[in-house]
Amino acid sequence: MLEFAIVAVLLFTLIFGIISYSYMMSFRQALTQAAAEGARAGAIAPSTLTITNATSAVTDAIGSYSGVACNDGRLTCNVTRAPCPTSPPPPATARTCVTVTVAYPYSSNPLLPAPPLMNFIFPSTLDFTSVAEANP
């Protein structure tokens, strides 16, 4: 019976670790998708609405995770509209790109509590950047 108690504790810790890590990876994928959605929304919006449309798209894409939203104190969203880093071949004109960067401090705001003694497997910050060429 003692052997089962020792093995059960290790087994349940491992299972909880797998569940917690899988949930974090799902959230990581959602953040990546949210950054891409924000860049797409900002790229098709008029230049005066780029930031509003992009942050709304990021919030909509990530909203299913515990009410996480852009610039809510946990998720930081930065949207910029600037010339693209690469220049087009002549005779094309300079292009404008929308860049969306999202950052979530996972170590201070975990979605699920970390299993005992397993904090080292989780990243401290999840951050992603997506770039899309804006409509002229």
PDB file of C-alpha atoms in Angstrom:
ATOM      1  CA  MET A   1       0.000   0.000   0.000  1.00  0.00           C
ATOM      2  CA  LEU A   2       2.866   2.377   0.755  1.00  0.00           C
ATOM      3  CA  GLU A   3       4.338   1.741  -2.693  1.00  0.00           C
ATOM      4  CA  PHE A   4       1.054   2.710  -4.338  1.00  0.00           C
ATOM      5  CA  ALA A   5       0.923   5.969  -2.357  1.00  0.00           C
ATOM      6  CA  ILE A   6       4.416   6.944  -3.494  1.00  0.00           C
ATOM      7  CA  VAL A   7       3.806   5.988  -7.115  1.00  0.00           C
ATOM      8  CA  ALA A   8       0.353   7.624  -7.170  1.00  0.00           C
ATOM      9  CA  VAL A   9       1.744  10.976  -6.029  1.00  0.00           C
ATOM     10  CA  LEU A  10       4.367  10.896  -8.775  1.00  0.00           C
ATOM     11  CA  LEU A  11       1.843   9.755 -11.375  1.00  0.00           C
ATOM     12  CA  PHE A  12      -0.731  12.423 -10.513  1.00  0.00           C
ATOM     13  CA  THR A  13       1.956  15.120 -10.481  1.00  0.00           C
ATOM     14  CA  LEU A  14       3.079  14.001 -13.926  1.00  0.00           C
ATOM     15  CA  ILE A  15      -0.492  13.934 -15.271  1.00  0.00           C
ATOM     16  CA  PHE A  16      -1.254  17.389 -13.848  1.00  0.00           C
ATOM     17  CA  GLY A  17       2.005  18.665 -15.364  1.00  0.00           C
ATOM     18  CA  ILE A  18       1.015  17.321 -18.773  1.00  0.00           C
ATOM     19  CA  ILE A  19      -2.414  18.965 -18.529  1.00  0.00           C
ATOM     20  CA  SER A  20      -0.966  22.318 -17.391  1.00  0.00           C
ATOM     21  CA  TYR A  21       1.710  22.328 -20.083  1.00  0.00           C
ATOM     22  CA  SER A  22      -0.813  21.375 -22.778  1.00  0.00           C
ATOM     23  CA  TYR A  23      -3.109  24.221 -21.736  1.00  0.00           C
ATOM     24  CA  MET A  24      -0.184  26.651 -21.873  1.00  0.00           C
ATOM     25  CA  MET A  25       0.733  25.392 -25.361  1.00  0.00           C
ATOM     26  CA  SER A  26      -2.872  25.857 -26.487  1.00  0.00           C
ATOM     27  CA  PHE A  27      -2.792  29.427 -25.169  1.00  0.00           C
ATOM     28  CA  ARG A  28       0.558  29.982 -26.904  1.00  0.00           C
ATOM     29  CA  GLN A  29      -0.973  28.891 -30.214  1.00  0.00           C
ATOM     30  CA  ALA A  30      -3.970  31.164 -29.627  1.00  0.00           C
ATOM     31  CA  LEU A  31      -1.615  34.117 -29.013  1.00  0.00           C
ATOM     32  CA  THR A  32       0.190  33.399 -32.277  1.00  0.00           C
ATOM     33  CA  GLN A  33      -3.113  33.254 -34.128  1.00  0.00           C
ATOM     34  CA  ALA A  34      -4.333  36.425 -32.395  1.00  0.00           C
ATOM     35  CA  ALA A  35      -1.233  38.353 -33.502  1.00  0.00           C
ATOM     36  CA  ALA A  36      -1.786  37.192 -37.088  1.00  0.00           C
ATOM     37  CA  GLU A  37      -5.483  38.132 -36.957  1.00  0.00           C
ATOM     38  CA  GLY A  38      -4.586  41.562 -35.596  1.00  0.00           C
ATOM     39  CA  ALA A  39      -2.057  42.155 -38.370  1.00  0.00           C
ATOM     40  CA  ARG A  40      -4.582  41.122 -41.022  1.00  0.00           C
ATOM     41  CA  ALA A  41      -7.301  43.346 -39.558  1.00  0.00           C
ATOM     42  CA  GLY A  42      -4.927  46.288 -39.298  1.00  0.00           C
ATOM     43  CA  ALA A  43      -3.672  45.793 -42.849  1.00  0.00           C
ATOM     44  CA  ILE A  44      -7.106  46.110 -44.455  1.00  0.00           C
ATOM     45  CA  ALA A  45      -8.259  49.025 -42.280  1.00  0.00           C
ATOM     46  CA  PRO A  46      -7.829  52.658 -43.245  1.00  0.00           C
ATOM     47  CA  SER A  47      -4.732  54.178 -41.658  1.00  0.00           C
ATOM     48  CA  THR A  48      -6.829  56.077 -39.101  1.00  0.00           C
ATOM     49  CA  LEU A  49      -8.449  52.862 -37.786  1.00  0.00           C
ATOM     50  CA  THR A  50      -5.467  50.488 -37.938  1.00  0.00           C
ATOM     51  CA  ILE A  51      -4.735  50.325 -34.202  1.00  0.00           C
ATOM     52  CA  THR A  52      -8.399  50.058 -33.187  1.00  0.00           C
ATOM     53  CA  ASN A  53      -9.161  47.292 -35.685  1.00  0.00           C
ATOM     54  CA  ALA A  54      -5.998  45.357 -34.879  1.00  0.00           C
ATOM     55  CA  THR A  55      -6.466  45.412 -31.098  1.00  0.00           C
ATOM     56  CA  SER A  56     -10.135  44.452 -31.482  1.00  0.00           C
ATOM     57  CA  ALA A  57      -9.165  41.499 -33.668  1.00  0.00           C
ATOM     58  CA  VAL A  58      -6.540  40.347 -31.147  1.00  0.00           C
ATOM     59  CA  THR A  59      -9.036  40.592 -28.283  1.00  0.00           C
ATOM     60  CA  ASP A  60     -11.677  38.693 -30.282  1.00  0.00           C
ATOM     61  CA  ALA A  61      -9.219  35.949 -31.204  1.00  0.00           C
ATOM     62  CA  ILE A  62      -7.939  35.434 -27.645  1.00  0.00           C
ATOM     63  CA  GLY A  63     -11.128  36.227 -25.722  1.00  0.00           C
ATOM     64  CA  SER A  64     -11.990  32.631 -24.854  1.00  0.00           C
ATOM     65  CA  TYR A  65      -9.095  32.436 -22.370  1.00  0.00           C
ATOM     66  CA  SER A  66     -10.267  33.774 -18.996  1.00  0.00           C
ATOM     67  CA  GLY A  67     -11.277  37.158 -20.341  1.00  0.00           C
ATOM     68  CA  VAL A  68      -7.796  38.063 -21.576  1.00  0.00           C
ATOM     69  CA  ALA A  69      -7.899  41.247 -23.674  1.00  0.00           C
ATOM     70  CA  CYS A  70      -5.424  43.678 -25.193  1.00  0.00           C
ATOM     71  CA  ASN A  71      -3.799  46.025 -22.693  1.00  0.00           C
ATOM     72  CA  ASP A  72      -5.800  44.678 -19.746  1.00  0.00           C
ATOM     73  CA  GLY A  73      -2.789  44.595 -17.444  1.00  0.00           C
ATOM     74  CA  ARG A  74      -1.861  41.065 -18.494  1.00  0.00           C
ATOM     75  CA  LEU A  75      -1.776  40.990 -22.299  1.00  0.00           C
ATOM     76  CA  THR A  76       0.218  43.790 -23.920  1.00  0.00           C
ATOM     77  CA  CYS A  77      -0.590  44.615 -27.552  1.00  0.00           C
ATOM     78  CA  ASN A  78       1.544  46.957 -29.652  1.00  0.00           C
ATOM     79  CA  VAL A  79       0.394  47.913 -33.147  1.00  0.00           C
ATOM     80  CA  THR A  80       2.513  49.977 -35.534  1.00  0.00           C
ATOM     81  CA  ARG A  81       1.979  51.090 -39.112  1.00  0.00           C
ATOM     82  CA  ALA A  82       5.288  51.928 -40.776  1.00  0.00           C
ATOM     83  CA  PRO A  83       7.217  51.422 -44.013  1.00  0.00           C
ATOM     84  CA  CYS A  84       7.987  47.764 -44.677  1.00  0.00           C
ATOM     85  CA  PRO A  85      11.524  46.703 -43.796  1.00  0.00           C
ATOM     86  CA  THR A  86      12.276  45.544 -47.352  1.00  0.00           C
ATOM     87  CA  SER A  87      11.914  47.762 -50.382  1.00  0.00           C
ATOM     88  CA  PRO A  88      10.110  46.528 -53.488  1.00  0.00           C
ATOM     89  CA  PRO A  89      11.922  46.230 -56.811  1.00  0.00           C
ATOM     90  CA  PRO A  90      11.624  49.224 -59.159  1.00  0.00           C
ATOM     91  CA  PRO A  91       9.326  50.737 -60.393  1.00  0.00           C
ATOM     92  CA  ALA A  92       7.072  49.883 -57.435  1.00  0.00           C
ATOM     93  CA  THR A  93       6.537  52.416 -54.684  1.00  0.00           C
ATOM     94  CA  ALA A  94       7.350  51.971 -51.011  1.00  0.00           C
ATOM     95  CA  ARG A  95       4.977  49.725 -49.093  1.00  0.00           C
ATOM     96  CA  THR A  96       3.453  50.101 -45.648  1.00  0.00           C
ATOM     97  CA  CYS A  97       3.317  47.243 -43.144  1.00  0.00           C
ATOM     98  CA  VAL A  98       1.270  46.707 -40.003  1.00  0.00           C
ATOM     99  CA  THR A  99       3.163  45.021 -37.171  1.00  0.00           C
ATOM    100  CA  VAL A 100       1.313  43.520 -34.210  1.00  0.00           C
ATOM    101  CA  THR A 101       3.255  42.347 -31.163  1.00  0.00           C
ATOM    102  CA  VAL A 102       1.517  40.581 -28.280  1.00  0.00           C
ATOM    103  CA  ALA A 103       3.179  39.718 -24.967  1.00  0.00           C
ATOM    104  CA  TYR A 104       1.796  37.814 -21.990  1.00  0.00           C
ATOM    105  CA  PRO A 105       3.809  37.452 -18.742  1.00  0.00           C
ATOM    106  CA  TYR A 106       2.973  33.797 -18.121  1.00  0.00           C
ATOM    107  CA  SER A 107       5.107  33.368 -14.996  1.00  0.00           C
ATOM    108  CA  SER A 108       3.190  36.055 -13.095  1.00  0.00           C
ATOM    109  CA  ASN A 109      -0.247  35.238 -14.614  1.00  0.00           C
ATOM    110  CA  PRO A 110      -0.486  31.494 -15.249  1.00  0.00           C
ATOM    111  CA  LEU A 111      -3.783  30.224 -16.614  1.00  0.00           C
ATOM    112  CA  LEU A 112      -3.522  27.063 -14.497  1.00  0.00           C
ATOM    113  CA  PRO A 113      -1.408  26.642 -11.379  1.00  0.00           C
ATOM    114  CA  ALA A 114       1.917  24.941 -12.007  1.00  0.00           C
ATOM    115  CA  PRO A 115       2.458  21.494 -10.522  1.00  0.00           C
ATOM    116  CA  PRO A 116       4.765  21.353  -7.511  1.00  0.00           C
ATOM    117  CA  LEU A 117       8.454  21.628  -8.403  1.00  0.00           C
ATOM    118  CA  MET A 118       7.687  22.083 -12.116  1.00  0.00           C
ATOM    119  CA  ASN A 119       7.741  25.866 -12.566  1.00  0.00           C
ATOM    120  CA  PHE A 120      10.936  25.577 -14.594  1.00  0.00           C
ATOM    121  CA  ILE A 121       9.138  23.991 -17.577  1.00  0.00           C
ATOM    122  CA  PHE A 122       6.904  27.018 -18.199  1.00  0.00           C
ATOM    123  CA  PRO A 123       8.139  30.111 -20.073  1.00  0.00           C
ATOM    124  CA  SER A 124       8.317  33.406 -18.230  1.00  0.00           C
ATOM    125  CA  THR A 125       6.824  35.397 -21.126  1.00  0.00           C
ATOM    126  CA  LEU A 126       4.905  34.458 -24.245  1.00  0.00           C
ATOM    127  CA  ASP A 127       5.480  37.047 -26.974  1.00  0.00           C
ATOM    128  CA  PHE A 128       4.779  36.964 -30.687  1.00  0.00           C
ATOM    129  CA  THR A 129       5.010  39.356 -33.620  1.00  0.00           C
ATOM    130  CA  SER A 130       3.126  39.280 -36.896  1.00  0.00           C
ATOM    131  CA  VAL A 131       3.593  41.570 -39.903  1.00  0.00           C
ATOM    132  CA  ALA A 132       1.194  42.154 -42.794  1.00  0.00           C
ATOM    133  CA  GLU A 133       1.465  44.475 -45.771  1.00  0.00           C
ATOM    134  CA  ALA A 134      -1.202  47.181 -45.606  1.00  0.00           C
ATOM    135  CA  ASN A 135      -3.524  48.128 -48.426  1.00  0.00           C
ATOM    136  CA  PRO A 136      -2.325  51.262 -50.190  1.00  0.00           C
TER     137      PRO A 136
END
